[in-house]
C-alpha positions as a Python dict, from the first residue, in 0.01 Angstrom:
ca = {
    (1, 'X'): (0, 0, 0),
    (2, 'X'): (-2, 321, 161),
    (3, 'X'): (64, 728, 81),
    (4, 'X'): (216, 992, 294),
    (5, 'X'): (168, 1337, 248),
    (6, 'X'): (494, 1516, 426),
    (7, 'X'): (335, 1868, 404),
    (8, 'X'): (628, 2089, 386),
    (9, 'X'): (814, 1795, 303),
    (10, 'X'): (1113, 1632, 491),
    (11, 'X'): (1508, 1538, 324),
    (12, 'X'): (1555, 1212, 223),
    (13, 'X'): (1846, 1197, 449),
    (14, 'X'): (1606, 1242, 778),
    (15, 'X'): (1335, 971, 596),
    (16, 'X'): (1609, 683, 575),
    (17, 'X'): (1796, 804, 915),
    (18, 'X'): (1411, 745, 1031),
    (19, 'X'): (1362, 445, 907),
    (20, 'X'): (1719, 302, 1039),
    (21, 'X'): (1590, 400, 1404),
    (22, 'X'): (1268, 291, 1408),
    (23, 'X'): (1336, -40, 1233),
    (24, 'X'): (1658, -120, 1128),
    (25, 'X'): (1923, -119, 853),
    (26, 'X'): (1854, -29, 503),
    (27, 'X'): (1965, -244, 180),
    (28, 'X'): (1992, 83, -10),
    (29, 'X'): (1896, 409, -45),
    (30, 'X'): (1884, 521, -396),
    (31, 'X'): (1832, 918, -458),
    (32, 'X'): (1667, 956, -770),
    (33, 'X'): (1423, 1178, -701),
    (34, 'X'): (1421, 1520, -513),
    (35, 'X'): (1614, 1601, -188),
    (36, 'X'): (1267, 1738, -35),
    (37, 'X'): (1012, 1428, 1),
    (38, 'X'): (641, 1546, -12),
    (39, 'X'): (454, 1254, -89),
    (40, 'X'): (567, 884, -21),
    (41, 'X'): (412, 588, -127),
    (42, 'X'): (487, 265, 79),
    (43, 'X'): (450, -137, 27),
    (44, 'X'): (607, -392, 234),
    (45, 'X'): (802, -659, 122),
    (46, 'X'): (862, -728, -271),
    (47, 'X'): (695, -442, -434),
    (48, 'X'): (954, -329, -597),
    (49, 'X'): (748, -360, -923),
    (50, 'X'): (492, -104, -803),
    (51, 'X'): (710, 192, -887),
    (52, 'X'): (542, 286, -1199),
    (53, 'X'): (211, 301, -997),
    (54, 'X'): (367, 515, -692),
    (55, 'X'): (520, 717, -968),
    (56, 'X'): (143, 779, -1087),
    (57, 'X'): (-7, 847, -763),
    (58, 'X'): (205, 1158, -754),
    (59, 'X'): (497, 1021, -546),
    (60, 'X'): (865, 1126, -510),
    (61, 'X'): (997, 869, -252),
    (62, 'X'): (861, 518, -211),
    (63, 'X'): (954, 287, 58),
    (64, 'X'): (959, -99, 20),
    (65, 'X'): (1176, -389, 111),
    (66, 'X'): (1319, -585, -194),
    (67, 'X'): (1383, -528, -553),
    (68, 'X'): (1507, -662, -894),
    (69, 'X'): (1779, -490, -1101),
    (70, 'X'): (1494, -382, -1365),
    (71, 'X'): (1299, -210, -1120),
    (72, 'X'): (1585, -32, -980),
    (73, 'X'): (1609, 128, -1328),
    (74, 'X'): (1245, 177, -1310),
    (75, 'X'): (1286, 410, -1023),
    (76, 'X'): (1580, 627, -1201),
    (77, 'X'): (1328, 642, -1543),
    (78, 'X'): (1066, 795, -1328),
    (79, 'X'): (1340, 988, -1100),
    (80, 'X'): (1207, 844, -769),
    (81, 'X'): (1359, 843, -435),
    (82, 'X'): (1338, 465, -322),
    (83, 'X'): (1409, 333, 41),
    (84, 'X'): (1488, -39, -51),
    (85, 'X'): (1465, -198, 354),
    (86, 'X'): (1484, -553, 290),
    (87, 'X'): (1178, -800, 228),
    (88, 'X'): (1171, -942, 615),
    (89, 'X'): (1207, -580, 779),
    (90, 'X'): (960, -442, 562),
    (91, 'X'): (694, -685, 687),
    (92, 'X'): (752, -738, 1006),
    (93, 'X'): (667, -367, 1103),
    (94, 'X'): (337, -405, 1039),
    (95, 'X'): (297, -748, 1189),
    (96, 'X'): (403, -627, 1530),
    (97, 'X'): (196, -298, 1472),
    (98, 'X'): (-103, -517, 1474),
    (99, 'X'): (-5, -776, 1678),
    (100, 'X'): (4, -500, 1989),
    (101, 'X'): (-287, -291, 1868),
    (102, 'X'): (-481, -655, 1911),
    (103, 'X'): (-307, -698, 2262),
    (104, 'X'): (-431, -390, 2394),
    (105, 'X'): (-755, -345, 2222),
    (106, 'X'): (-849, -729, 2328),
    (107, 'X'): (-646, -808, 2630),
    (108, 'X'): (-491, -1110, 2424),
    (109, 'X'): (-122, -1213, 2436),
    (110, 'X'): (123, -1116, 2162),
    (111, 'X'): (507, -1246, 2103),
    (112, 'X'): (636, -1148, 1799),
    (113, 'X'): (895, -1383, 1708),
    (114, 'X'): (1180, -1289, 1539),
    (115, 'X'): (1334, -1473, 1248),
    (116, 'X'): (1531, -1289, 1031),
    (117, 'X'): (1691, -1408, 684),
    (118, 'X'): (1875, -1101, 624),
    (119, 'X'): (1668, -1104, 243),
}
């Protein structure tokens, strides 16, 4: 898990319209919190149950892939923004992140390959 502070902050609108460039469709965006994200906590894959926690680290928005219908509510109780990218795309970021950083700080080969199960 990770925070963001956005300084000045940033709409939700331009977070998700990020996201959707830089890695790919979103499952859902659900607005619950406020239309100027400040602080963002994010957890790849199937952390939707770690809203209560991003809630108490002083988050508005918090980015992970999948989700249960309890922890959607979750995110309304405790009015926070939630980009909900998908279980695969969420962890896959990182895995190429790392996978160059390795390539270039070691000289080794990297392929990520590319499964997707649309979950």
């Amino acid at each position: 898990a990770a925070l963001a502070d956005a300084g000045s902050g940033t709409t939700l609108d331009l977070l998700a319209s990020a996201w959707e460039q830089w890695v790919g469709p979103l499952q859902r965006v659900q607005a619950e919190g406020p239309d100027i994200v400040r602080r963002v906590g994010i957890c790849s894959g199937g952390s939707g149950a770690m809203i209560a926690e991003a809630a108490a680290a002083g988050c508005d928005t918090f980015v992970t892939g999948e989700t249960s219908h309890a922890h959607a509510h979750d995110a309304a109780m405790y009015g926070l923004n939630v980009l909900w990218g998908g279980h695969y795309q969420s962890e896959t970021v990182g895995v190429q992140a790392v996978g160059e950083h390795l390539a270039l700080r070691f000289g080794v080969d990297f392929e990520f390959v590319d499964l997707p199960t649309g979950v």
